[in-house]
JSON list of C-alpha atoms in Angstrom, two decimals:
[
{"chain": "A", "resi": 1, "resn": "MET", "atom": "CA", "xyz": [20.02, 26.06, 22.49]},
{"chain": "A", "resi": 2, "resn": "SER", "atom": "CA", "xyz": [16.81, 25.83, 20.45]},
{"chain": "A", "resi": 3, "resn": "LYS", "atom": "CA", "xyz": [14.47, 23.13, 21.67]},
{"chain": "A", "resi": 4, "resn": "THR", "atom": "CA", "xyz": [13.31, 22.50, 18.09]},
{"chain": "A", "resi": 5, "resn": "LEU", "atom": "CA", "xyz": [15.46, 22.60, 14.94]},
{"chain": "A", "resi": 6, "resn": "ILE", "atom": "CA", "xyz": [13.79, 22.21, 11.55]},
{"chain": "A", "resi": 7, "resn": "GLY", "atom": "CA", "xyz": [15.78, 21.85, 8.34]},
{"chain": "A", "resi": 8, "resn": "VAL", "atom": "CA", "xyz": [14.63, 22.20, 4.74]},
{"chain": "A", "resi": 9, "resn": "TYR", "atom": "CA", "xyz": [16.90, 19.85, 2.79]},
{"chain": "A", "resi": 10, "resn": "GLY", "atom": "CA", "xyz": [17.66, 21.62, -0.48]},
{"chain": "A", "resi": 11, "resn": "VAL", "atom": "CA", "xyz": [18.35, 25.30, -1.07]},
{"chain": "A", "resi": 12, "resn": "SER", "atom": "CA", "xyz": [17.44, 25.17, -4.77]},
{"chain": "A", "resi": 13, "resn": "GLY", "atom": "CA", "xyz": [14.28, 26.74, -6.19]},
{"chain": "A", "resi": 14, "resn": "PHE", "atom": "CA", "xyz": [11.90, 24.14, -4.77]},
{"chain": "A", "resi": 15, "resn": "GLY", "atom": "CA", "xyz": [13.50, 24.29, -1.34]},
{"chain": "A", "resi": 16, "resn": "ARG", "atom": "CA", "xyz": [13.09, 28.05, -1.28]},
{"chain": "A", "resi": 17, "resn": "GLU", "atom": "CA", "xyz": [9.41, 27.63, -2.19]},
{"chain": "A", "resi": 18, "resn": "VAL", "atom": "CA", "xyz": [8.94, 25.05, 0.56]},
{"chain": "A", "resi": 19, "resn": "MET", "atom": "CA", "xyz": [10.52, 27.12, 3.34]},
{"chain": "A", "resi": 20, "resn": "PRO", "atom": "CA", "xyz": [7.55, 29.55, 3.62]},
{"chain": "A", "resi": 21, "resn": "LEU", "atom": "CA", "xyz": [5.19, 26.55, 3.81]},
{"chain": "A", "resi": 22, "resn": "VAL", "atom": "CA", "xyz": [7.25, 25.16, 6.67]},
{"chain": "A", "resi": 23, "resn": "ARG", "atom": "CA", "xyz": [7.14, 28.51, 8.40]},
{"chain": "A", "resi": 24, "resn": "GLU", "atom": "CA", "xyz": [3.39, 28.76, 7.92]},
{"chain": "A", "resi": 25, "resn": "SER", "atom": "CA", "xyz": [2.41, 25.23, 8.90]},
{"chain": "A", "resi": 26, "resn": "LEU", "atom": "CA", "xyz": [4.89, 24.40, 11.66]},
{"chain": "A", "resi": 27, "resn": "MET", "atom": "CA", "xyz": [5.90, 27.58, 13.40]},
{"chain": "A", "resi": 28, "resn": "GLU", "atom": "CA", "xyz": [2.56, 28.53, 14.96]},
{"chain": "A", "resi": 29, "resn": "GLY", "atom": "CA", "xyz": [2.91, 28.08, 18.68]},
{"chain": "A", "resi": 30, "resn": "VAL", "atom": "CA", "xyz": [6.53, 26.86, 18.43]},
{"chain": "A", "resi": 31, "resn": "HIS", "atom": "CA", "xyz": [8.21, 30.05, 19.55]},
{"chain": "A", "resi": 32, "resn": "ASP", "atom": "CA", "xyz": [11.67, 28.61, 20.22]},
{"chain": "A", "resi": 33, "resn": "ALA", "atom": "CA", "xyz": [12.06, 26.72, 16.93]},
{"chain": "A", "resi": 34, "resn": "GLU", "atom": "CA", "xyz": [14.86, 27.52, 14.50]},
{"chain": "A", "resi": 35, "resn": "LEU", "atom": "CA", "xyz": [14.62, 27.04, 10.72]},
{"chain": "A", "resi": 36, "resn": "VAL", "atom": "CA", "xyz": [17.63, 26.39, 8.50]},
{"chain": "A", "resi": 37, "resn": "PHE", "atom": "CA", "xyz": [18.43, 25.15, 5.01]},
{"chain": "A", "resi": 38, "resn": "ILE", "atom": "CA", "xyz": [20.48, 21.98, 4.53]},
{"chain": "A", "resi": 39, "resn": "ASP", "atom": "CA", "xyz": [22.48, 21.56, 1.34]},
{"chain": "A", "resi": 40, "resn": "ASP", "atom": "CA", "xyz": [25.59, 19.41, 0.90]},
{"chain": "A", "resi": 41, "resn": "GLY", "atom": "CA", "xyz": [26.66, 20.98, -2.39]},
{"chain": "A", "resi": 42, "resn": "SER", "atom": "CA", "xyz": [26.08, 24.68, -1.82]},
{"chain": "A", "resi": 43, "resn": "GLU", "atom": "CA", "xyz": [28.71, 27.27, -0.95]},
{"chain": "A", "resi": 44, "resn": "LEU", "atom": "CA", "xyz": [26.02, 29.62, 0.37]},
{"chain": "A", "resi": 45, "resn": "THR", "atom": "CA", "xyz": [25.94, 30.44, 4.07]},
{"chain": "A", "resi": 46, "resn": "GLN", "atom": "CA", "xyz": [22.59, 32.24, 4.02]},
{"chain": "A", "resi": 47, "resn": "MET", "atom": "CA", "xyz": [19.46, 32.30, 1.86]},
{"chain": "A", "resi": 48, "resn": "ASN", "atom": "CA", "xyz": [16.36, 34.43, 2.42]},
{"chain": "A", "resi": 49, "resn": "SER", "atom": "CA", "xyz": [17.55, 35.23, 5.96]},
{"chain": "A", "resi": 50, "resn": "TYR", "atom": "CA", "xyz": [18.00, 31.55, 6.88]},
{"chain": "A", "resi": 51, "resn": "GLN", "atom": "CA", "xyz": [21.31, 29.89, 7.62]},
{"chain": "A", "resi": 52, "resn": "VAL", "atom": "CA", "xyz": [22.54, 27.34, 5.06]},
{"chain": "A", "resi": 53, "resn": "MET", "atom": "CA", "xyz": [24.63, 24.39, 6.27]},
{"chain": "A", "resi": 54, "resn": "ASN", "atom": "CA", "xyz": [25.59, 20.89, 5.22]},
{"chain": "A", "resi": 55, "resn": "TYR", "atom": "CA", "xyz": [24.02, 17.82, 6.79]},
{"chain": "A", "resi": 56, "resn": "GLU", "atom": "CA", "xyz": [26.89, 17.18, 9.18]},
{"chain": "A", "resi": 57, "resn": "GLY", "atom": "CA", "xyz": [26.59, 20.74, 10.43]},
{"chain": "A", "resi": 58, "resn": "PHE", "atom": "CA", "xyz": [22.87, 20.27, 10.97]},
{"chain": "A", "resi": 59, "resn": "ARG", "atom": "CA", "xyz": [23.37, 17.00, 12.79]},
{"chain": "A", "resi": 60, "resn": "ALA", "atom": "CA", "xyz": [25.95, 18.62, 15.08]},
{"chain": "A", "resi": 61, "resn": "MET", "atom": "CA", "xyz": [23.71, 21.53, 16.10]},
{"chain": "A", "resi": 62, "resn": "PRO", "atom": "CA", "xyz": [22.32, 21.19, 19.63]},
{"chain": "A", "resi": 63, "resn": "ALA", "atom": "CA", "xyz": [18.55, 20.75, 19.84]},
{"chain": "A", "resi": 64, "resn": "ILE", "atom": "CA", "xyz": [16.10, 18.58, 21.74]},
{"chain": "A", "resi": 65, "resn": "ILE", "atom": "CA", "xyz": [13.98, 17.86, 18.66]},
{"chain": "A", "resi": 66, "resn": "LYS", "atom": "CA", "xyz": [15.33, 17.78, 15.10]},
{"chain": "A", "resi": 67, "resn": "SER", "atom": "CA", "xyz": [13.18, 17.33, 12.01]},
{"chain": "A", "resi": 68, "resn": "VAL", "atom": "CA", "xyz": [13.70, 17.72, 8.27]},
{"chain": "A", "resi": 69, "resn": "VAL", "atom": "CA", "xyz": [11.57, 18.45, 5.22]},
{"chain": "A", "resi": 70, "resn": "VAL", "atom": "CA", "xyz": [13.21, 16.87, 2.17]},
{"chain": "A", "resi": 71, "resn": "ALA", "atom": "CA", "xyz": [12.70, 19.27, -0.76]},
{"chain": "A", "resi": 72, "resn": "ILE", "atom": "CA", "xyz": [14.77, 17.40, -3.35]},
{"chain": "A", "resi": 73, "resn": "ALA", "atom": "CA", "xyz": [13.15, 16.64, -6.73]},
{"chain": "A", "resi": 74, "resn": "ASN", "atom": "CA", "xyz": [15.39, 13.67, -7.63]},
{"chain": "A", "resi": 75, "resn": "SER", "atom": "CA", "xyz": [13.57, 10.64, -6.24]},
{"chain": "A", "resi": 76, "resn": "GLN", "atom": "CA", "xyz": [16.66, 8.46, -5.82]},
{"chain": "A", "resi": 77, "resn": "VAL", "atom": "CA", "xyz": [18.50, 11.17, -3.90]},
{"chain": "A", "resi": 78, "resn": "ARG", "atom": "CA", "xyz": [15.36, 11.76, -1.84]},
{"chain": "A", "resi": 79, "resn": "GLN", "atom": "CA", "xyz": [15.28, 8.11, -0.83]},
{"chain": "A", "resi": 80, "resn": "VAL", "atom": "CA", "xyz": [18.95, 8.15, 0.22]},
{"chain": "A", "resi": 81, "resn": "ILE", "atom": "CA", "xyz": [18.30, 11.21, 2.40]},
{"chain": "A", "resi": 82, "resn": "PHE", "atom": "CA", "xyz": [15.24, 9.56, 3.96]},
{"chain": "A", "resi": 83, "resn": "GLU", "atom": "CA", "xyz": [17.31, 6.53, 4.89]},
{"chain": "A", "resi": 84, "resn": "LYS", "atom": "CA", "xyz": [20.07, 8.72, 6.33]},
{"chain": "A", "resi": 85, "resn": "LEU", "atom": "CA", "xyz": [17.60, 10.65, 8.47]},
{"chain": "A", "resi": 86, "resn": "LYS", "atom": "CA", "xyz": [15.98, 7.48, 9.77]},
{"chain": "A", "resi": 87, "resn": "ASN", "atom": "CA", "xyz": [19.36, 5.97, 10.66]},
{"chain": "A", "resi": 88, "resn": "ASP", "atom": "CA", "xyz": [20.28, 9.15, 12.56]},
{"chain": "A", "resi": 89, "resn": "GLY", "atom": "CA", "xyz": [16.96, 9.30, 14.42]},
{"chain": "A", "resi": 90, "resn": "ILE", "atom": "CA", "xyz": [15.93, 12.60, 12.82]},
{"chain": "A", "resi": 91, "resn": "GLY", "atom": "CA", "xyz": [12.23, 13.13, 12.10]},
{"chain": "A", "resi": 92, "resn": "ILE", "atom": "CA", "xyz": [10.87, 13.44, 8.55]},
{"chain": "A", "resi": 93, "resn": "LEU", "atom": "CA", "xyz": [8.08, 15.99, 8.26]},
{"chain": "A", "resi": 94, "resn": "ASP", "atom": "CA", "xyz": [5.02, 16.24, 6.02]},
{"chain": "A", "resi": 95, "resn": "ILE", "atom": "CA", "xyz": [4.24, 19.71, 4.67]},
{"chain": "A", "resi": 96, "resn": "ARG", "atom": "CA", "xyz": [1.06, 20.94, 3.04]},
{"chain": "A", "resi": 97, "resn": "ALA", "atom": "CA", "xyz": [-0.06, 24.44, 2.11]},
{"chain": "A", "resi": 98, "resn": "SER", "atom": "CA", "xyz": [-3.07, 25.84, 3.92]},
{"chain": "A", "resi": 99, "resn": "ASN", "atom": "CA", "xyz": [-5.20, 25.78, 0.75]},
{"chain": "A", "resi": 100, "resn": "VAL", "atom": "CA", "xyz": [-4.54, 22.14, -0.16]},
{"chain": "A", "resi": 101, "resn": "VAL", "atom": "CA", "xyz": [-7.78, 20.17, -0.60]},
{"chain": "A", "resi": 102, "resn": "ILE", "atom": "CA", "xyz": [-7.89, 16.57, 0.64]},
{"chain": "A", "resi": 103, "resn": "MET", "atom": "CA", "xyz": [-11.23, 14.75, 0.42]},
{"chain": "A", "resi": 104, "resn": "ASP", "atom": "CA", "xyz": [-12.24, 11.25, 1.59]},
{"chain": "A", "resi": 105, "resn": "ASP", "atom": "CA", "xyz": [-10.15, 8.15, 2.33]},
{"chain": "A", "resi": 106, "resn": "VAL", "atom": "CA", "xyz": [-6.72, 9.46, 1.30]},
{"chain": "A", "resi": 107, "resn": "VAL", "atom": "CA", "xyz": [-3.83, 7.47, 2.75]},
{"chain": "A", "resi": 108, "resn": "MET", "atom": "CA", "xyz": [-0.35, 8.92, 2.39]},
{"chain": "A", "resi": 109, "resn": "GLY", "atom": "CA", "xyz": [3.12, 7.86, 3.58]},
{"chain": "A", "resi": 110, "resn": "ILE", "atom": "CA", "xyz": [5.54, 10.06, 5.48]},
{"chain": "A", "resi": 111, "resn": "GLY", "atom": "CA", "xyz": [7.54, 12.93, 4.04]},
{"chain": "A", "resi": 112, "resn": "SER", "atom": "CA", "xyz": [5.05, 14.33, 1.55]},
{"chain": "A", "resi": 113, "resn": "ILE", "atom": "CA", "xyz": [5.13, 17.92, 0.30]},
{"chain": "A", "resi": 114, "resn": "LEU", "atom": "CA", "xyz": [1.86, 19.35, -1.05]},
{"chain": "A", "resi": 115, "resn": "SER", "atom": "CA", "xyz": [2.31, 22.81, -2.53]},
{"chain": "A", "resi": 116, "resn": "PRO", "atom": "CA", "xyz": [-0.38, 25.50, -2.84]},
{"chain": "A", "resi": 117, "resn": "PHE", "atom": "CA", "xyz": [-3.59, 24.64, -4.73]},
{"chain": "A", "resi": 118, "resn": "VAL", "atom": "CA", "xyz": [-2.93, 20.88, -4.78]},
{"chain": "A", "resi": 119, "resn": "THR", "atom": "CA", "xyz": [-6.06, 18.69, -4.66]},
{"chain": "A", "resi": 120, "resn": "LEU", "atom": "CA", "xyz": [-6.33, 15.03, -3.66]},
{"chain": "A", "resi": 121, "resn": "THR", "atom": "CA", "xyz": [-9.88, 13.78, -4.11]},
{"chain": "A", "resi": 122, "resn": "SER", "atom": "CA", "xyz": [-11.15, 10.44, -2.79]},
{"chain": "A", "resi": 123, "resn": "ASN", "atom": "CA", "xyz": [-10.02, 6.85, -2.26]},
{"chain": "A", "resi": 124, "resn": "ILE", "atom": "CA", "xyz": [-6.34, 7.45, -2.98]},
{"chain": "A", "resi": 125, "resn": "LYS", "atom": "CA", "xyz": [-3.26, 5.62, -1.72]},
{"chain": "A", "resi": 126, "resn": "ILE", "atom": "CA", "xyz": [0.13, 7.36, -1.88]},
{"chain": "A", "resi": 127, "resn": "GLY", "atom": "CA", "xyz": [3.51, 6.06, -0.73]},
{"chain": "A", "resi": 128, "resn": "VAL", "atom": "CA", "xyz": [6.32, 7.80, 1.13]},
{"chain": "A", "resi": 129, "resn": "GLY", "atom": "CA", "xyz": [8.18, 10.89, -0.08]},
{"chain": "A", "resi": 130, "resn": "PHE", "atom": "CA", "xyz": [5.50, 12.15, -2.48]},
{"chain": "A", "resi": 131, "resn": "GLN", "atom": "CA", "xyz": [5.93, 15.67, -3.88]},
{"chain": "A", "resi": 132, "resn": "ALA", "atom": "CA", "xyz": [3.13, 17.55, -5.64]},
{"chain": "A", "resi": 133, "resn": "ASN", "atom": "CA", "xyz": [3.98, 21.01, -6.91]},
{"chain": "A", "resi": 134, "resn": "ILE", "atom": "CA", "xyz": [1.50, 23.87, -7.36]},
{"chain": "A", "resi": 135, "resn": "TYR", "atom": "CA", "xyz": [-1.88, 23.30, -9.03]},
{"chain": "A", "resi": 136, "resn": "SER", "atom": "CA", "xyz": [-1.45, 19.53, -9.36]},
{"chain": "A", "resi": 137, "resn": "TYR", "atom": "CA", "xyz": [-4.26, 17.12, -8.61]},
{"chain": "A", "resi": 138, "resn": "VAL", "atom": "CA", "xyz": [-4.83, 13.41, -8.03]},
{"chain": "A", "resi": 139, "resn": "ALA", "atom": "CA", "xyz": [-8.34, 12.16, -8.73]},
{"chain": "A", "resi": 140, "resn": "HIS", "atom": "CA", "xyz": [-10.28, 9.21, -7.31]},
{"chain": "A", "resi": 141, "resn": "ASP", "atom": "CA", "xyz": [-9.05, 5.62, -7.02]},
{"chain": "A", "resi": 142, "resn": "CYS", "atom": "CA", "xyz": [-5.39, 6.32, -7.80]},
{"chain": "A", "resi": 143, "resn": "VAL", "atom": "CA", "xyz": [-2.49, 4.39, -6.33]},
{"chain": "A", "resi": 144, "resn": "ILE", "atom": "CA", "xyz": [0.88, 6.16, -6.26]},
{"chain": "A", "resi": 145, "resn": "GLY", "atom": "CA", "xyz": [4.12, 4.52, -5.16]},
{"chain": "A", "resi": 146, "resn": "ASP", "atom": "CA", "xyz": [7.12, 5.77, -3.18]},
{"chain": "A", "resi": 147, "resn": "PHE", "atom": "CA", "xyz": [9.19, 8.85, -4.08]},
{"chain": "A", "resi": 148, "resn": "VAL", "atom": "CA", "xyz": [6.97, 9.96, -6.94]},
{"chain": "A", "resi": 149, "resn": "THR", "atom": "CA", "xyz": [7.35, 13.57, -8.10]},
{"chain": "A", "resi": 150, "resn": "PHE", "atom": "CA", "xyz": [4.70, 15.80, -9.67]},
{"chain": "A", "resi": 151, "resn": "ALA", "atom": "CA", "xyz": [5.92, 19.03, -11.29]},
{"chain": "A", "resi": 152, "resn": "PRO", "atom": "CA", "xyz": [3.47, 22.00, -11.39]},
{"chain": "A", "resi": 153, "resn": "GLY", "atom": "CA", "xyz": [0.05, 21.55, -12.94]},
{"chain": "A", "resi": 154, "resn": "VAL", "atom": "CA", "xyz": [-0.02, 17.74, -13.27]},
{"chain": "A", "resi": 155, "resn": "MET", "atom": "CA", "xyz": [-3.49, 16.34, -14.00]},
{"chain": "A", "resi": 156, "resn": "CYS", "atom": "CA", "xyz": [-3.66, 12.79, -12.71]},
{"chain": "A", "resi": 157, "resn": "ASN", "atom": "CA", "xyz": [-7.17, 11.54, -13.41]},
{"chain": "A", "resi": 158, "resn": "GLY", "atom": "CA", "xyz": [-9.02, 8.63, -11.82]},
{"chain": "A", "resi": 159, "resn": "ASN", "atom": "CA", "xyz": [-8.03, 4.95, -11.77]},
{"chain": "A", "resi": 160, "resn": "ILE", "atom": "CA", "xyz": [-4.32, 5.48, -12.41]},
{"chain": "A", "resi": 161, "resn": "GLU", "atom": "CA", "xyz": [-1.44, 3.55, -10.88]},
{"chain": "A", "resi": 162, "resn": "ILE", "atom": "CA", "xyz": [1.99, 5.21, -10.73]},
{"chain": "A", "resi": 163, "resn": "ALA", "atom": "CA", "xyz": [4.92, 3.08, -9.61]},
{"chain": "A", "resi": 164, "resn": "ASP", "atom": "CA", "xyz": [7.89, 4.13, -7.45]},
{"chain": "A", "resi": 165, "resn": "TYR", "atom": "CA", "xyz": [10.31, 6.87, -8.58]},
{"chain": "A", "resi": 166, "resn": "ALA", "atom": "CA", "xyz": [8.18, 8.11, -11.49]},
{"chain": "A", "resi": 167, "resn": "TYR", "atom": "CA", "xyz": [8.51, 11.76, -12.50]},
{"chain": "A", "resi": 168, "resn": "ILE", "atom": "CA", "xyz": [5.52, 13.55, -14.00]},
{"chain": "A", "resi": 169, "resn": "GLY", "atom": "CA", "xyz": [6.44, 16.78, -15.82]},
{"chain": "A", "resi": 170, "resn": "THR", "atom": "CA", "xyz": [4.81, 20.20, -15.74]},
{"chain": "A", "resi": 171, "resn": "GLY", "atom": "CA", "xyz": [1.30, 20.31, -17.19]},
{"chain": "A", "resi": 172, "resn": "ALA", "atom": "CA", "xyz": [1.19, 16.60, -18.05]},
{"chain": "A", "resi": 173, "resn": "VAL", "atom": "CA", "xyz": [-2.25, 15.04, -18.41]},
{"chain": "A", "resi": 174, "resn": "ILE", "atom": "CA", "xyz": [-2.80, 11.36, -17.60]},
{"chain": "A", "resi": 175, "resn": "LYS", "atom": "CA", "xyz": [-5.98, 9.91, -19.06]},
{"chain": "A", "resi": 176, "resn": "GLN", "atom": "CA", "xyz": [-8.39, 8.26, -16.68]},
{"chain": "A", "resi": 177, "resn": "GLY", "atom": "CA", "xyz": [-8.24, 4.49, -16.41]},
{"chain": "A", "resi": 178, "resn": "ARG", "atom": "CA", "xyz": [-11.15, 2.14, -15.78]},
{"chain": "A", "resi": 179, "resn": "PRO", "atom": "CA", "xyz": [-12.22, 0.29, -12.64]},
{"chain": "A", "resi": 180, "resn": "GLY", "atom": "CA", "xyz": [-10.29, -2.96, -12.57]},
{"chain": "A", "resi": 181, "resn": "LYS", "atom": "CA", "xyz": [-8.13, -1.81, -15.48]},
{"chain": "A", "resi": 182, "resn": "PRO", "atom": "CA", "xyz": [-6.14, 1.24, -14.36]},
{"chain": "A", "resi": 183, "resn": "LEU", "atom": "CA", "xyz": [-3.81, 3.15, -16.63]},
{"chain": "A", "resi": 184, "resn": "THR", "atom": "CA", "xyz": [-0.29, 2.43, -15.33]},
{"chain": "A", "resi": 185, "resn": "ILE", "atom": "CA", "xyz": [2.94, 4.42, -15.21]},
{"chain": "A", "resi": 186, "resn": "GLY", "atom": "CA", "xyz": [5.90, 2.09, -14.62]},
{"chain": "A", "resi": 187, "resn": "GLU", "atom": "CA", "xyz": [8.70, 2.39, -12.08]},
{"chain": "A", "resi": 188, "resn": "GLY", "atom": "CA", "xyz": [11.12, 5.21, -12.85]},
{"chain": "A", "resi": 189, "resn": "ALA", "atom": "CA", "xyz": [9.17, 6.37, -15.90]},
{"chain": "A", "resi": 190, "resn": "ILE", "atom": "CA", "xyz": [9.39, 10.03, -16.93]},
{"chain": "A", "resi": 191, "resn": "ILE", "atom": "CA", "xyz": [6.42, 11.88, -18.35]},
{"chain": "A", "resi": 192, "resn": "GLY", "atom": "CA", "xyz": [7.58, 14.95, -20.27]},
{"chain": "A", "resi": 193, "resn": "MET", "atom": "CA", "xyz": [6.29, 18.49, -19.88]},
{"chain": "A", "resi": 194, "resn": "GLY", "atom": "CA", "xyz": [2.83, 18.88, -21.39]},
{"chain": "A", "resi": 195, "resn": "ALA", "atom": "CA", "xyz": [2.57, 15.24, -22.41]},
{"chain": "A", "resi": 196, "resn": "VAL", "atom": "CA", "xyz": [-0.88, 13.71, -22.80]},
{"chain": "A", "resi": 197, "resn": "VAL", "atom": "CA", "xyz": [-0.69, 10.10, -21.63]},
{"chain": "A", "resi": 198, "resn": "THR", "atom": "CA", "xyz": [-3.42, 7.93, -23.14]},
{"chain": "A", "resi": 199, "resn": "LYS", "atom": "CA", "xyz": [-1.99, 4.44, -22.54]},
{"chain": "A", "resi": 200, "resn": "ASN", "atom": "CA", "xyz": [0.31, 2.56, -20.19]},
{"chain": "A", "resi": 201, "resn": "VAL", "atom": "CA", "xyz": [3.93, 3.68, -19.87]},
{"chain": "A", "resi": 202, "resn": "PRO", "atom": "CA", "xyz": [6.51, 0.92, -19.20]},
{"chain": "A", "resi": 203, "resn": "ALA", "atom": "CA", "xyz": [9.06, 1.14, -16.42]},
{"chain": "A", "resi": 204, "resn": "GLY", "atom": "CA", "xyz": [12.05, 3.37, -17.13]},
{"chain": "A", "resi": 205, "resn": "VAL", "atom": "CA", "xyz": [10.61, 4.87, -20.31]},
{"chain": "A", "resi": 206, "resn": "THR", "atom": "CA", "xyz": [10.44, 8.60, -21.08]},
{"chain": "A", "resi": 207, "resn": "VAL", "atom": "CA", "xyz": [7.37, 9.74, -23.02]},
{"chain": "A", "resi": 208, "resn": "VAL", "atom": "CA", "xyz": [6.64, 13.13, -24.57]},
{"chain": "A", "resi": 209, "resn": "GLY", "atom": "CA", "xyz": [4.07, 14.76, -26.82]},
{"chain": "A", "resi": 210, "resn": "ASN", "atom": "CA", "xyz": [0.34, 14.55, -27.50]},
{"chain": "A", "resi": 211, "resn": "PRO", "atom": "CA", "xyz": [-0.44, 11.72, -27.52]},
{"chain": "A", "resi": 212, "resn": "ALA", "atom": "CA", "xyz": [2.60, 10.73, -25.47]},
{"chain": "A", "resi": 213, "resn": "ARG", "atom": "CA", "xyz": [5.09, 8.47, -27.24]},
{"chain": "A", "resi": 214, "resn": "PRO", "atom": "CA", "xyz": [8.45, 7.02, -26.12]},
{"chain": "A", "resi": 215, "resn": "LEU", "atom": "CA", "xyz": [11.46, 9.24, -26.61]},
{"chain": "A", "resi": 216, "resn": "THR", "atom": "CA", "xyz": [14.47, 7.53, -28.16]},
{"chain": "A", "resi": 217, "resn": "ARG", "atom": "CA", "xyz": [17.95, 8.74, -29.05]},
{"chain": "A", "resi": 218, "resn": "ASP", "atom": "CA", "xyz": [16.73, 9.50, -32.55]},
{"chain": "A", "resi": 219, "resn": "GLY", "atom": "CA", "xyz": [13.58, 11.30, -31.39]},
{"chain": "A", "resi": 220, "resn": "LEU", "atom": "CA", "xyz": [10.04, 10.09, -30.97]},
{"chain": "A", "resi": 221, "resn": "LYS", "atom": "CA", "xyz": [9.30, 6.43, -31.44]},
{"chain": "A", "resi": 222, "resn": "GLY", "atom": "CA", "xyz": [6.43, 5.89, -33.82]}
]
């Protein structure tokens, strides 16, 4: 029986990128730990030399300590998994690459994943379940809610507030707000790939383009 069992929840592309970070950041000095993938919808039994199993299989495996890294991009699904893990008494891990830069007064909730070359500067508050993919950054005086997802290369400048469940697409640029008047991204909003956000985005709205405008069924809203 392994004393420590660590699962990466999600065997998709992001999960496979996260596994080496788990190996790098958690396995030093933990010689008896076992790493596995968890995926409830996959028919795979092995990926990149690691066993793949569903959650019930993971929960049934004998171990003194069990912990999970949740590498699921969908924020709502991520929240459901967090709640399931908490109810089952299974630990939720934070993962950050060795070259991540974190400066002064950064407060972050549990379950974050910070991929290589991510930078968090100063005076930042981030909720639980944050994911920042490669080359993303968060600048000074930003407030980010729970289960927010950054795709690769997101540029989140200073004095920005991002509400829960927002998704920020690859290469998106969010213009800096002002002290006392931050630029805001509403709950569940989606910022499209390469969008340049220059003004507030309401909750639940998808914006695309440069400058970013709401996307409707008929295309861009003028």
